[in-house]
Coordinates of C-alpha atoms and ligand atoms in Angstrom, one line a residue:
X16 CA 12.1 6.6 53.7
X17 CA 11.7 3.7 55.8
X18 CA 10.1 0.0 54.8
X19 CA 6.5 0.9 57.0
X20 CA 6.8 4.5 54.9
X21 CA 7.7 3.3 51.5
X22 CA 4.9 0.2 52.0
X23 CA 2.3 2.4 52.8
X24 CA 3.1 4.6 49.5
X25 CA 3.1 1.7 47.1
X26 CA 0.1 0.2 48.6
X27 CA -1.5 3.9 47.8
X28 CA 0.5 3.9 44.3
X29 CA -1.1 0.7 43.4
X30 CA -5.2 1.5 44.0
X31 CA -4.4 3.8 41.0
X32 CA -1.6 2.3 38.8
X33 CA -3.5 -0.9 38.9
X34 CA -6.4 0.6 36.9
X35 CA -4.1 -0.5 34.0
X36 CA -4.9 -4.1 34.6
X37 CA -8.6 -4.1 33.6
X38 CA -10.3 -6.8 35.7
X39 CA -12.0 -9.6 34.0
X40 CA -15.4 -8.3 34.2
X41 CA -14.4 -5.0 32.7
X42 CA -12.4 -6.5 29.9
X43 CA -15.2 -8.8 29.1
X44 CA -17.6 -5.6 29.2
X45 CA -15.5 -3.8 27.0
X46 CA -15.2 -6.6 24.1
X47 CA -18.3 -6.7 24.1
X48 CA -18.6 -3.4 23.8
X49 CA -16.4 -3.0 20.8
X50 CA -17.8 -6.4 19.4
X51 CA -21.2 -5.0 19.1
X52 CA -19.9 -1.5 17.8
X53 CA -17.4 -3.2 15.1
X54 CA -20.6 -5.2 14.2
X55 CA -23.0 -2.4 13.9
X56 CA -20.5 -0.3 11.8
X57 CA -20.1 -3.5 9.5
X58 CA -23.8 -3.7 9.4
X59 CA -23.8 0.1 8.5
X60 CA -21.7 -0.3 5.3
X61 CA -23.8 -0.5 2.7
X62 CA -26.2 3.0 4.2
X63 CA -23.5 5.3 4.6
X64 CA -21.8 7.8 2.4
X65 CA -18.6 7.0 1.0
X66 CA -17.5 10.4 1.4
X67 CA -18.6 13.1 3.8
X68 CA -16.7 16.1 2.9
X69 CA -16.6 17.3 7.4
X70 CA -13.8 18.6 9.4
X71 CA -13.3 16.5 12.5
X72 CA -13.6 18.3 16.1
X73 CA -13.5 17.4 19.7
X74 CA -10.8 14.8 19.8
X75 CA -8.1 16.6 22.0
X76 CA -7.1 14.3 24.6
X77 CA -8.5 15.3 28.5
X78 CA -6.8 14.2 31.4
X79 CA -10.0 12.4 33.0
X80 CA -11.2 9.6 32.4
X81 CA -14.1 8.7 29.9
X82 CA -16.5 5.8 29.3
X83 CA -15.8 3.8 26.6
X84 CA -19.3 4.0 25.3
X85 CA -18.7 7.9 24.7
X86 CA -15.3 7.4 23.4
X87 CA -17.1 4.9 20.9
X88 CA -19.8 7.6 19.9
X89 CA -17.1 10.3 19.4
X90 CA -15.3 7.7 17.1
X91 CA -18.3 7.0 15.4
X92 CA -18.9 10.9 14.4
X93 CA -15.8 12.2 14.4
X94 CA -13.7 9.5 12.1
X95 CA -16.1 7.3 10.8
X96 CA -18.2 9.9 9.4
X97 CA -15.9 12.0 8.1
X98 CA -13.7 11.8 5.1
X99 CA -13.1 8.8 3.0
X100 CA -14.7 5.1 4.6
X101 CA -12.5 3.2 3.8
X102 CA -13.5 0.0 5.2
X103 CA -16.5 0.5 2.7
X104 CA -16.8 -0.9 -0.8
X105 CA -17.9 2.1 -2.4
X106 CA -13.9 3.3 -1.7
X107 CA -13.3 3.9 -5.5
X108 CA -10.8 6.5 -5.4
X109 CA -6.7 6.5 -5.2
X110 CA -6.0 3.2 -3.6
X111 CA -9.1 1.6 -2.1
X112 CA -8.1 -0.4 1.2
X113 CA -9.2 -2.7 2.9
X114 CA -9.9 -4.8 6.4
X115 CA -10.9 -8.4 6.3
X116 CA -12.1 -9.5 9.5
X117 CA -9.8 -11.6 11.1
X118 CA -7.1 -9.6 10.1
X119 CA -8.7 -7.4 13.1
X120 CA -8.5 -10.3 15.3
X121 CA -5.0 -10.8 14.8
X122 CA -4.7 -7.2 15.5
X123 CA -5.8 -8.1 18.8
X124 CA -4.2 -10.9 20.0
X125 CA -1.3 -9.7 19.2
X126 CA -1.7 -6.3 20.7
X127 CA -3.0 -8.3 24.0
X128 CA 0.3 -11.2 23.9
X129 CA 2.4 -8.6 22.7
X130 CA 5.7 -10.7 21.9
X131 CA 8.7 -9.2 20.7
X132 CA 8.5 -9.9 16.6
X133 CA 11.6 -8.3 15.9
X134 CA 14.3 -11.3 17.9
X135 CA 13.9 -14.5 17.0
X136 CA 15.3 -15.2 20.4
X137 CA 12.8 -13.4 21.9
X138 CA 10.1 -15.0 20.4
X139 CA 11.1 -17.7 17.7
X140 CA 6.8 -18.2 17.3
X141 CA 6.3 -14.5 16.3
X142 CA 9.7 -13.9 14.3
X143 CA 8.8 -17.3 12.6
X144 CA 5.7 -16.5 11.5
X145 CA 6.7 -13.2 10.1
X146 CA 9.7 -15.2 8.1
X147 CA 6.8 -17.8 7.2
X148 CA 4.8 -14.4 5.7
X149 CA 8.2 -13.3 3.9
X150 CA 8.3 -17.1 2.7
X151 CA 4.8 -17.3 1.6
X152 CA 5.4 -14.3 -1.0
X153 CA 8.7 -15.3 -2.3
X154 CA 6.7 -18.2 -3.1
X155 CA 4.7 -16.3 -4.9
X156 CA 6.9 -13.9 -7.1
X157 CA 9.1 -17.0 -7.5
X158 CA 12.0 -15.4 -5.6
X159 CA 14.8 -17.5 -4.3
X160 CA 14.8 -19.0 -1.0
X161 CA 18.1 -17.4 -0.3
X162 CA 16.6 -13.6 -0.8
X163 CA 15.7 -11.9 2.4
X164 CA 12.6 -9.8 2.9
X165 CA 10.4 -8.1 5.7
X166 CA 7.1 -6.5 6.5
X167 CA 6.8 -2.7 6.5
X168 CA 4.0 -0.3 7.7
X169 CA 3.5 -0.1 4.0
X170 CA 4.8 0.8 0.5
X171 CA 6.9 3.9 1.2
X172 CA 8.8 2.2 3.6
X173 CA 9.4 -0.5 1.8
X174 CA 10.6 1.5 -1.3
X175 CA 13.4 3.2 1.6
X176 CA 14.6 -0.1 2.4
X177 CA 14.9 -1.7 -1.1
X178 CA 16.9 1.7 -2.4
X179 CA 18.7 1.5 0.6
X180 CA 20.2 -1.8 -0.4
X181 CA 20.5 -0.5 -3.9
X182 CA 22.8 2.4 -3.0
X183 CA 24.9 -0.2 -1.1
X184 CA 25.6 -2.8 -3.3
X185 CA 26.3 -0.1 -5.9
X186 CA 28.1 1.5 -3.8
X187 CA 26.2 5.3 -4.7
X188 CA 28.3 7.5 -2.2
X189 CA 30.0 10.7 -1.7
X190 CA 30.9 12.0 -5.1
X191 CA 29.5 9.1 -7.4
X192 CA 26.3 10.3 -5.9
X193 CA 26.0 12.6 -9.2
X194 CA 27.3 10.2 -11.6
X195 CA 25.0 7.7 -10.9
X196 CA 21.5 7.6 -13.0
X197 CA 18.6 6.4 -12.0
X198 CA 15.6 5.9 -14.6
X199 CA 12.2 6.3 -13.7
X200 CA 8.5 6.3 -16.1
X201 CA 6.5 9.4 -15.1
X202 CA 3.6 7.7 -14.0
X203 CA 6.1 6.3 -11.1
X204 CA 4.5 6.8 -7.4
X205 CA 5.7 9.6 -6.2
X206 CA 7.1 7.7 -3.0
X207 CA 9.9 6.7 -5.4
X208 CA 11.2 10.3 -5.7
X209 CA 10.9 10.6 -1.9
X210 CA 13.0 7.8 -1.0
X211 CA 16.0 9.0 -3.1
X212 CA 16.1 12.7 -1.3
X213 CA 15.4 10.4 2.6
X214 CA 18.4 8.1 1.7
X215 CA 20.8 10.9 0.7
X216 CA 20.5 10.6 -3.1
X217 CA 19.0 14.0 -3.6
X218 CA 21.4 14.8 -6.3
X219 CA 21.7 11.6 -8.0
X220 CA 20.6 12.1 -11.7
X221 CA 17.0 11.4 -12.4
X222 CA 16.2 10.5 -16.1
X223 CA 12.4 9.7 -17.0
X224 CA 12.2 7.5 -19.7
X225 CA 9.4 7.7 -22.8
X226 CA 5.8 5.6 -21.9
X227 CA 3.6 4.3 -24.6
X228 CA 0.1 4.8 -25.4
X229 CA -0.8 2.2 -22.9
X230 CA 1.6 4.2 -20.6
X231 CA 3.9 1.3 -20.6
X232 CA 7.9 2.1 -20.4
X233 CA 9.1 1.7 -23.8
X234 CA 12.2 -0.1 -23.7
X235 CA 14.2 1.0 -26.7
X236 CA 13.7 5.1 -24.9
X237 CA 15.2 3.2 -22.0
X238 CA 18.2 1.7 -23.5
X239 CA 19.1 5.2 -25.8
X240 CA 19.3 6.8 -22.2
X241 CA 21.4 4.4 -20.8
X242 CA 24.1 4.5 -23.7
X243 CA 23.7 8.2 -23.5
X244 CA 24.5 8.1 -20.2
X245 CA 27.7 6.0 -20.3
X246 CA 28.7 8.2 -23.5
X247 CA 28.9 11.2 -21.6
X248 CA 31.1 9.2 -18.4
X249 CA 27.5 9.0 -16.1
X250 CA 26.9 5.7 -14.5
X251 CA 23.1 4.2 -14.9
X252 CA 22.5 2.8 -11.5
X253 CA 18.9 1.5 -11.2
X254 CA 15.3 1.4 -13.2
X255 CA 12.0 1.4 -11.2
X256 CA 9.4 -0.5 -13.0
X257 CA 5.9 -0.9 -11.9
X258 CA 3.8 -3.7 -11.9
X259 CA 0.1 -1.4 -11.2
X260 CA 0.6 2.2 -11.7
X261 CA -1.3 4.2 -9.0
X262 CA -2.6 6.1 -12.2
X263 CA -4.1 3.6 -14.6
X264 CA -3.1 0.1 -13.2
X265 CA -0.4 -0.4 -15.7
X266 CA 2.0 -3.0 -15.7
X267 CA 5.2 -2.2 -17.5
X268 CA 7.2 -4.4 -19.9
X269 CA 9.4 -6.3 -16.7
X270 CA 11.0 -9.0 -18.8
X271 CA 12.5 -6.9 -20.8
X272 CA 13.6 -4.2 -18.4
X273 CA 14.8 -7.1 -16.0
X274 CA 17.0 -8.7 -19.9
X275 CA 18.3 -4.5 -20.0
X276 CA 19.3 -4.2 -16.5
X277 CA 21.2 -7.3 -16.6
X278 CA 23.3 -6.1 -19.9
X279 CA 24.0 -2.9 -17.7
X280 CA 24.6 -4.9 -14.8
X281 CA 22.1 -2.1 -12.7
X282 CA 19.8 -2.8 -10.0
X283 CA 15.7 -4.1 -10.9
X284 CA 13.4 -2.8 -8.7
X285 CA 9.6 -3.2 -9.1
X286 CA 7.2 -1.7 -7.5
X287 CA 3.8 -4.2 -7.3
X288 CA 2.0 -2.3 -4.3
X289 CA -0.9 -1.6 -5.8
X290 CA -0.9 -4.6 -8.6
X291 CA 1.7 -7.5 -6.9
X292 CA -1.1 -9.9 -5.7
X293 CA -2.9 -10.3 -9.3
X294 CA 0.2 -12.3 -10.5
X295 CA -2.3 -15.0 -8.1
X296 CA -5.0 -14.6 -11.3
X297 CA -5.2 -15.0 -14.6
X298 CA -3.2 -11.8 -15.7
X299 CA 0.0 -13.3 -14.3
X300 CA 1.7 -13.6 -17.7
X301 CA 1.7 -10.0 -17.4
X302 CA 4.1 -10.1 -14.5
X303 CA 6.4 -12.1 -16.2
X304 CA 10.1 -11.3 -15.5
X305 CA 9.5 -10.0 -11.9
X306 CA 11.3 -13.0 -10.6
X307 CA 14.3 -11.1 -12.4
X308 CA 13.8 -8.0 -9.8
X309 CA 16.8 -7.4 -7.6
X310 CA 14.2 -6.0 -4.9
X311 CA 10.1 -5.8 -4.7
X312 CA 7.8 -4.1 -3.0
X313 CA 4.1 -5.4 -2.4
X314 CA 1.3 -3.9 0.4
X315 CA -0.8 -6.8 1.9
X316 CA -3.1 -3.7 2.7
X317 CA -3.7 -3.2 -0.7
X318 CA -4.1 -6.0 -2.7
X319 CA -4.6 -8.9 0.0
X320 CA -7.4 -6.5 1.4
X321 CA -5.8 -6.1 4.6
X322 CA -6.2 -3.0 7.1
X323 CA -3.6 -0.2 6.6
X324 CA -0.5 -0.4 8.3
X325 CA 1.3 -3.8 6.3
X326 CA 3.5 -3.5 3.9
X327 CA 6.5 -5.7 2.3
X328 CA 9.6 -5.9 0.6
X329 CA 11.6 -9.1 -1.3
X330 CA 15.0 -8.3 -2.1
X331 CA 17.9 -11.0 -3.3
X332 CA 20.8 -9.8 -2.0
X333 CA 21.1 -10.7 1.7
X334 CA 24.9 -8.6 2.0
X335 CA 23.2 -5.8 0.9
X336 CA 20.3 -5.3 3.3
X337 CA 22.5 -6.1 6.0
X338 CA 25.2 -3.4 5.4
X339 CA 23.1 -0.8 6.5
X340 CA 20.2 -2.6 8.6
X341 CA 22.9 -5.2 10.7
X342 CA 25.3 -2.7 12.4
X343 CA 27.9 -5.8 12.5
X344 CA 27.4 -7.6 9.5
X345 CA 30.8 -7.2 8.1
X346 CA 32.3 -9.0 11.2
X347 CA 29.6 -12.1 10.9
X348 CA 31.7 -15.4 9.9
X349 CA 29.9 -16.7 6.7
X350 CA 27.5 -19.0 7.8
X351 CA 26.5 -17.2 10.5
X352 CA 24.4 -15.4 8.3
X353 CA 21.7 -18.1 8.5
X354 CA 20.8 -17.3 12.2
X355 CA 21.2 -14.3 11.9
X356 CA 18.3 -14.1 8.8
X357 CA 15.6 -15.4 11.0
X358 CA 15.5 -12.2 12.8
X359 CA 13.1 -9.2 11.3
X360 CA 15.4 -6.5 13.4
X361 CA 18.3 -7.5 11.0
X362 CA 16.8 -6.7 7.4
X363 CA 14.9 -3.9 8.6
X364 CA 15.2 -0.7 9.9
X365 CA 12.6 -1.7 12.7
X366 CA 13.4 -3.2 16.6
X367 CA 10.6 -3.0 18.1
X368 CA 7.1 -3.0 16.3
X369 CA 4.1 -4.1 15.8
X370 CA 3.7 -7.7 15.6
X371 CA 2.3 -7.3 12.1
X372 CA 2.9 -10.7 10.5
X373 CA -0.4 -11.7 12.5
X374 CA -2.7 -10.0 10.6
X375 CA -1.2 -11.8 7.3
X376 CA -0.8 -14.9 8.7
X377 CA -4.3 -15.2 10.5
X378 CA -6.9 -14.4 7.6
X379 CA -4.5 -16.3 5.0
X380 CA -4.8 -19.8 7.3
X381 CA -8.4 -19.1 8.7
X382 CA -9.9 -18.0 5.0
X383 CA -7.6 -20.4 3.1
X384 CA -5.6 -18.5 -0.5
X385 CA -8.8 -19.2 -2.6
X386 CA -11.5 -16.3 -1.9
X387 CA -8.8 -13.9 -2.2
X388 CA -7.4 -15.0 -5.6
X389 CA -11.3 -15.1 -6.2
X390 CA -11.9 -11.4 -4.8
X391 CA -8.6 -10.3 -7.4
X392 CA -10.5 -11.9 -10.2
X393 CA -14.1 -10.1 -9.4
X394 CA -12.4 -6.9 -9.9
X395 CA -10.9 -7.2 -12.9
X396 CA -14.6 -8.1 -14.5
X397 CA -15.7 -5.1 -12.4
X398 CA -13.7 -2.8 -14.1
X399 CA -14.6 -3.8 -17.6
X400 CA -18.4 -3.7 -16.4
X401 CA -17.8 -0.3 -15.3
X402 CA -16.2 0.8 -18.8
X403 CA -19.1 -0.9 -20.7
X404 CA -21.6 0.8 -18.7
X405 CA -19.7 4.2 -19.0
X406 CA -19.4 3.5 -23.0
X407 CA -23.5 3.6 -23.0
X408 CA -23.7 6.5 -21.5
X409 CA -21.3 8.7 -24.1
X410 CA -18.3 8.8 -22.1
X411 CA -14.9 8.9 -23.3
X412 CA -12.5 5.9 -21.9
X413 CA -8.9 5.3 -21.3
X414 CA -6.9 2.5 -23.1
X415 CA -8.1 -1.2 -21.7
X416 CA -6.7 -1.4 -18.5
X417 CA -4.2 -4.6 -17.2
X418 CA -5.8 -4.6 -14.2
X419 CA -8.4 -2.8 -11.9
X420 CA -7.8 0.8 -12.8
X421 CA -9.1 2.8 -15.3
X422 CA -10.0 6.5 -16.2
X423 CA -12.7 8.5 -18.2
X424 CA -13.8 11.6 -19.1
X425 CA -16.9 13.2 -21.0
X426 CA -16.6 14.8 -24.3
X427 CA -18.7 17.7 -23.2
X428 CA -19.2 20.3 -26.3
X429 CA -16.7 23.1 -24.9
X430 CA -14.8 23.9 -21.9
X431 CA -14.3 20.4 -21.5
X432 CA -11.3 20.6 -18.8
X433 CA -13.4 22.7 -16.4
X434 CA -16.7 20.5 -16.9
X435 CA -14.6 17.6 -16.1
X436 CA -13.5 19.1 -13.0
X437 CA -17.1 20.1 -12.4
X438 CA -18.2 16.6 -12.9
X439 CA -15.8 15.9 -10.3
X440 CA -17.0 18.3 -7.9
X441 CA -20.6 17.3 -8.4
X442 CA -19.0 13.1 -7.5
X443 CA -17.6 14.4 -4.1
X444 CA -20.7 16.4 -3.6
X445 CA -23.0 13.6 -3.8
X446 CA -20.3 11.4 -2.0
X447 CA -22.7 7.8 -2.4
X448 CA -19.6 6.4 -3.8
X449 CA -15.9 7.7 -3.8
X450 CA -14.3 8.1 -7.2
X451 CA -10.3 10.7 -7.3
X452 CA -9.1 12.5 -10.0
X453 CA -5.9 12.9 -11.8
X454 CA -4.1 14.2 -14.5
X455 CA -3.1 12.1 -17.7
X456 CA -1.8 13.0 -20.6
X457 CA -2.1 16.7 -20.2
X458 CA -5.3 15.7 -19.4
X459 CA -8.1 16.0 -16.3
X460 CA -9.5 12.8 -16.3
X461 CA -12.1 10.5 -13.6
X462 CA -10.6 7.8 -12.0
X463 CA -11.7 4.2 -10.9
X464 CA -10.0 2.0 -8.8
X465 CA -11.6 -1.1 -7.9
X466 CA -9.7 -3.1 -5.3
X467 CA -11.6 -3.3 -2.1
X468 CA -12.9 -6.7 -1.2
X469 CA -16.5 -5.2 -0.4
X470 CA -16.7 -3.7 -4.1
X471 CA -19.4 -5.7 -5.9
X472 CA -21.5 -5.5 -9.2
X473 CA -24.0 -3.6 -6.9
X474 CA -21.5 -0.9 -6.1
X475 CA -20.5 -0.4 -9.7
X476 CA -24.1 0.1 -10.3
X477 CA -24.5 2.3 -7.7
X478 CA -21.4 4.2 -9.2
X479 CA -22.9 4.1 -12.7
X480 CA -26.1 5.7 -11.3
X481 CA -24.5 8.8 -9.0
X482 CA -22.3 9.6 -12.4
X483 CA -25.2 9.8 -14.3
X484 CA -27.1 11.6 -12.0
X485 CA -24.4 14.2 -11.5
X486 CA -23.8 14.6 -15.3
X487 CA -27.8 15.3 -15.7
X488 CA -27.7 17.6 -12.9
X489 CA -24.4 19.3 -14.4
X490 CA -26.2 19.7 -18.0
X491 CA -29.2 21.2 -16.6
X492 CA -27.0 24.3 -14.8
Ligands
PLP520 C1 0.3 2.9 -2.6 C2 1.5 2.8 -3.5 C3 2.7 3.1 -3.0 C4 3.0 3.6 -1.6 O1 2.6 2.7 -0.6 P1 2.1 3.1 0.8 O2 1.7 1.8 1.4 O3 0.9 4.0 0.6 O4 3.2 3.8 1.5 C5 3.8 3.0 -3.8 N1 3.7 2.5 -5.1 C6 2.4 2.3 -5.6 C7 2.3 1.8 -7.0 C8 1.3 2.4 -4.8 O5 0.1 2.1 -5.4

């Protein structure tokens, strides 16, 4: 092709490609646009169902272009009226989530500046403030400024890269891997179990240890299975504690399990993602001895009311995470070490990503720590409102809750399982708020989880009034 050939081609090439650049009017069109939608939707919150039980159609991607507006309108049926709002406070079920507004903003910005988060040489601004996030929580779980951390796309992720480090300062290989023992409560996230088959410790030996009535690891069950385990030539590797069960919002005994640990010289791993951020409020003698954890995980988009996709992990020893996430860590001369820390690439599994740090940073300067600590405290009077109000009306309760989930069931006459479950049925039916089930104690039981930051006293009346209004309507059948 010659210059006048190939000129003429790119000069075509470019009256399409450059329809990637949207032109200033357009992009200001468009924000506005997606302002006035994001402020309709917000507007919305309170009128819409919680839970609209709909499959979503008509969302395979066409080759042709589409107006935003219609894209917008398609969004608007097809995802934001089907399934679970989350963005809405009457999100009472599993895990409630979240989405303060400027964390939306920082979304933005740093979608539109895009700088590399993961080198600090490639952007020392973005890779500084995601250290600065990392530095902000080991503030606040009083971890040592020498222990390394990162942000995730959430808990799972997190829990992969704290075991990771486990199985490599313990050195759980080859054929240790089924001599090593590692003891978990049942009421465990299931994400634990996961992340022992995705990091190759399938066959490692799982021992659950004996809860309490409060559902709480009993620690004397604990150490009976460790000396069990040595007895019989097994190696006890690691315990997973959790501060906030998914279940019922238990915290378990950490100080002691941290004091255990120690005298078996095993890795301490907590998992906080649901409850981590309440050590901020005036439970935070119940966290007591997390400070002792070898690694932590904690989900900004949980607790910190954050949209999905932000998770983190805290773990002390730096060697550790490095072995497998810094291909030439061994080779580093000591000292080194301290450069090489301030990039997120070389404590995570992660090169480029999202530039998620952003969205902590941005609401946590522009709100200030205060409403949040306040928002923790609110729900943890919600949920005792709730039970009082549940009390009233007959039903059956679990034990007091140490934080913002709790469980109930009604003592209907007979068939009591399958008239909970009908209860349940009835809750989704109705859908005006969002309340899950599970299973506890043998037992089919309501749950209430009350962490969004919308979720006020009006919501939990709102709830009070759709369960009483189901049960009537289930009596009368
Ligand atoms: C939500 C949760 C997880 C999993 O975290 P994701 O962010 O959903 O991956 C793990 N542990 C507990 C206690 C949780 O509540």
């Amino acid at each position: 092709m010659d210059t006048e050939d190939l000129l003429l081609k790119l000069s075509d090439l470019n009256k399409t490609s450059q329809q990637l650049d949207t032109p200033e009017s357009e992009r200001l069109e468009m924000i506005e646009s997606v302002s006035n939608y994001a402020n309709q939707f917000i507007l919305g919150l309170n009128t819409v169902k919680a839970f609209q039980e709909k499959e979503a159609t008509s969302l395979e991607i066409r080759d042709q272009k589409r107006p935003l507006k219609e894209l917008l309108d398609l969004y608007q049926k097809q995802v934001v009226e089907t399934g679970i709002n989350a963005a809405s406070g009457k999100h009472l079920g599993y895990i409630p989530g979240g989405g303060v507004f400027p964390a939306a903003l920082a979304d933005f910005i740093a979608a539109v500046t895009n700088p590399f988060a993961s080198v600090h040489y490639a952007s020392p601004g973005a890779a500084t403030i995601e250290n600065e996030v990392i530095n902000w929580l080991k503030n606040i779980f009083s971890f040592p400024d020498d222990s390394v951390g990162c942000l995730s796309s959430g808990g799972s992720i997190s829990t992969l890269i704290a075991f990771t480090a486990a199985r490599d300062q313990h050195k759980v290989k080859n054929e240790f891997i089924q001599k090593n023992v590692v003891y978990l409560s049942e009421q465990v996230h299931h994400s634990t179990q996961k992340a022992l088959r995705i990091i190759g410790l399938e066959d490692i030996v799982i021992r659950y240890i004996a809860i309490d009535e409060n559902h709480k690891i009993k620690t004397d069950s604990l150490e009976e299975l460790i000396q069990k385990d040595i007895s019989a030539g097994l190696q006890p590797f690691m315990v997973v504690a959790t501060a906030g069960t998914t279940d019922t919002g238990t915290i378990d005994p950490l100080d002691e399990i941290a004091d255990l640990t120690k005298k078996y010289k095993m890795w301490f791993h907590v998992d906080a993602a649901y409850g981590g951020f309440f050590i901020m409020t005036s439970k935070k003698e119940f966290f007591k001895g997390i400070e002792k954890a070898d690694s932590l995980i904690i989900d900004p988009h949980k607790g910190l009311f954050l949209p999905y996709g932000v998770g983190a992990v805290l773990i002390k020893d730096s060697e550790a995470v490095l072995h497998s996430n810094y291909y030439t860590a061994n080779y580093m001369q000591d000292g080194a070490n301290e450069e090489m820390l301030k990039s997120p690439a070389n404590v995570s599994p992660e090169l480029t990503k999202h530039f998620r740090g952003l969205r902590v940073w941005l609401p946590l300067q522009m709100l200030g720590k205060e409403p949040f600590v306040a928002c923790l405290e609110e729900k943890l009077l919600l949920v005792h409102y709730f039970r009082n109000q549940l009390a009233e009306l007959g039903f059956c309760l679990g034990p007091q809750p140490d934080l913002s989930i709790s469980y109930f069931w009604y003592p209907f006459e007979e068939n009591i399982e399958e008239k909970n479950r009908d209860l349940m049925d009835e809750i989704h039916a109705d859908g005006s708020v969002f309340l899950s089930s599970s299973i506890i104690d043998q037992r089919f039981v309501i749950r209430i989880a009350i962490l969004a930051f919308r979720t006020k006293k009006e919501t939990i009346d709102e709830a009070v009034e759709m369960i009483k209004r189901c049960l009537e309507k289930l009596k009368q059948k």
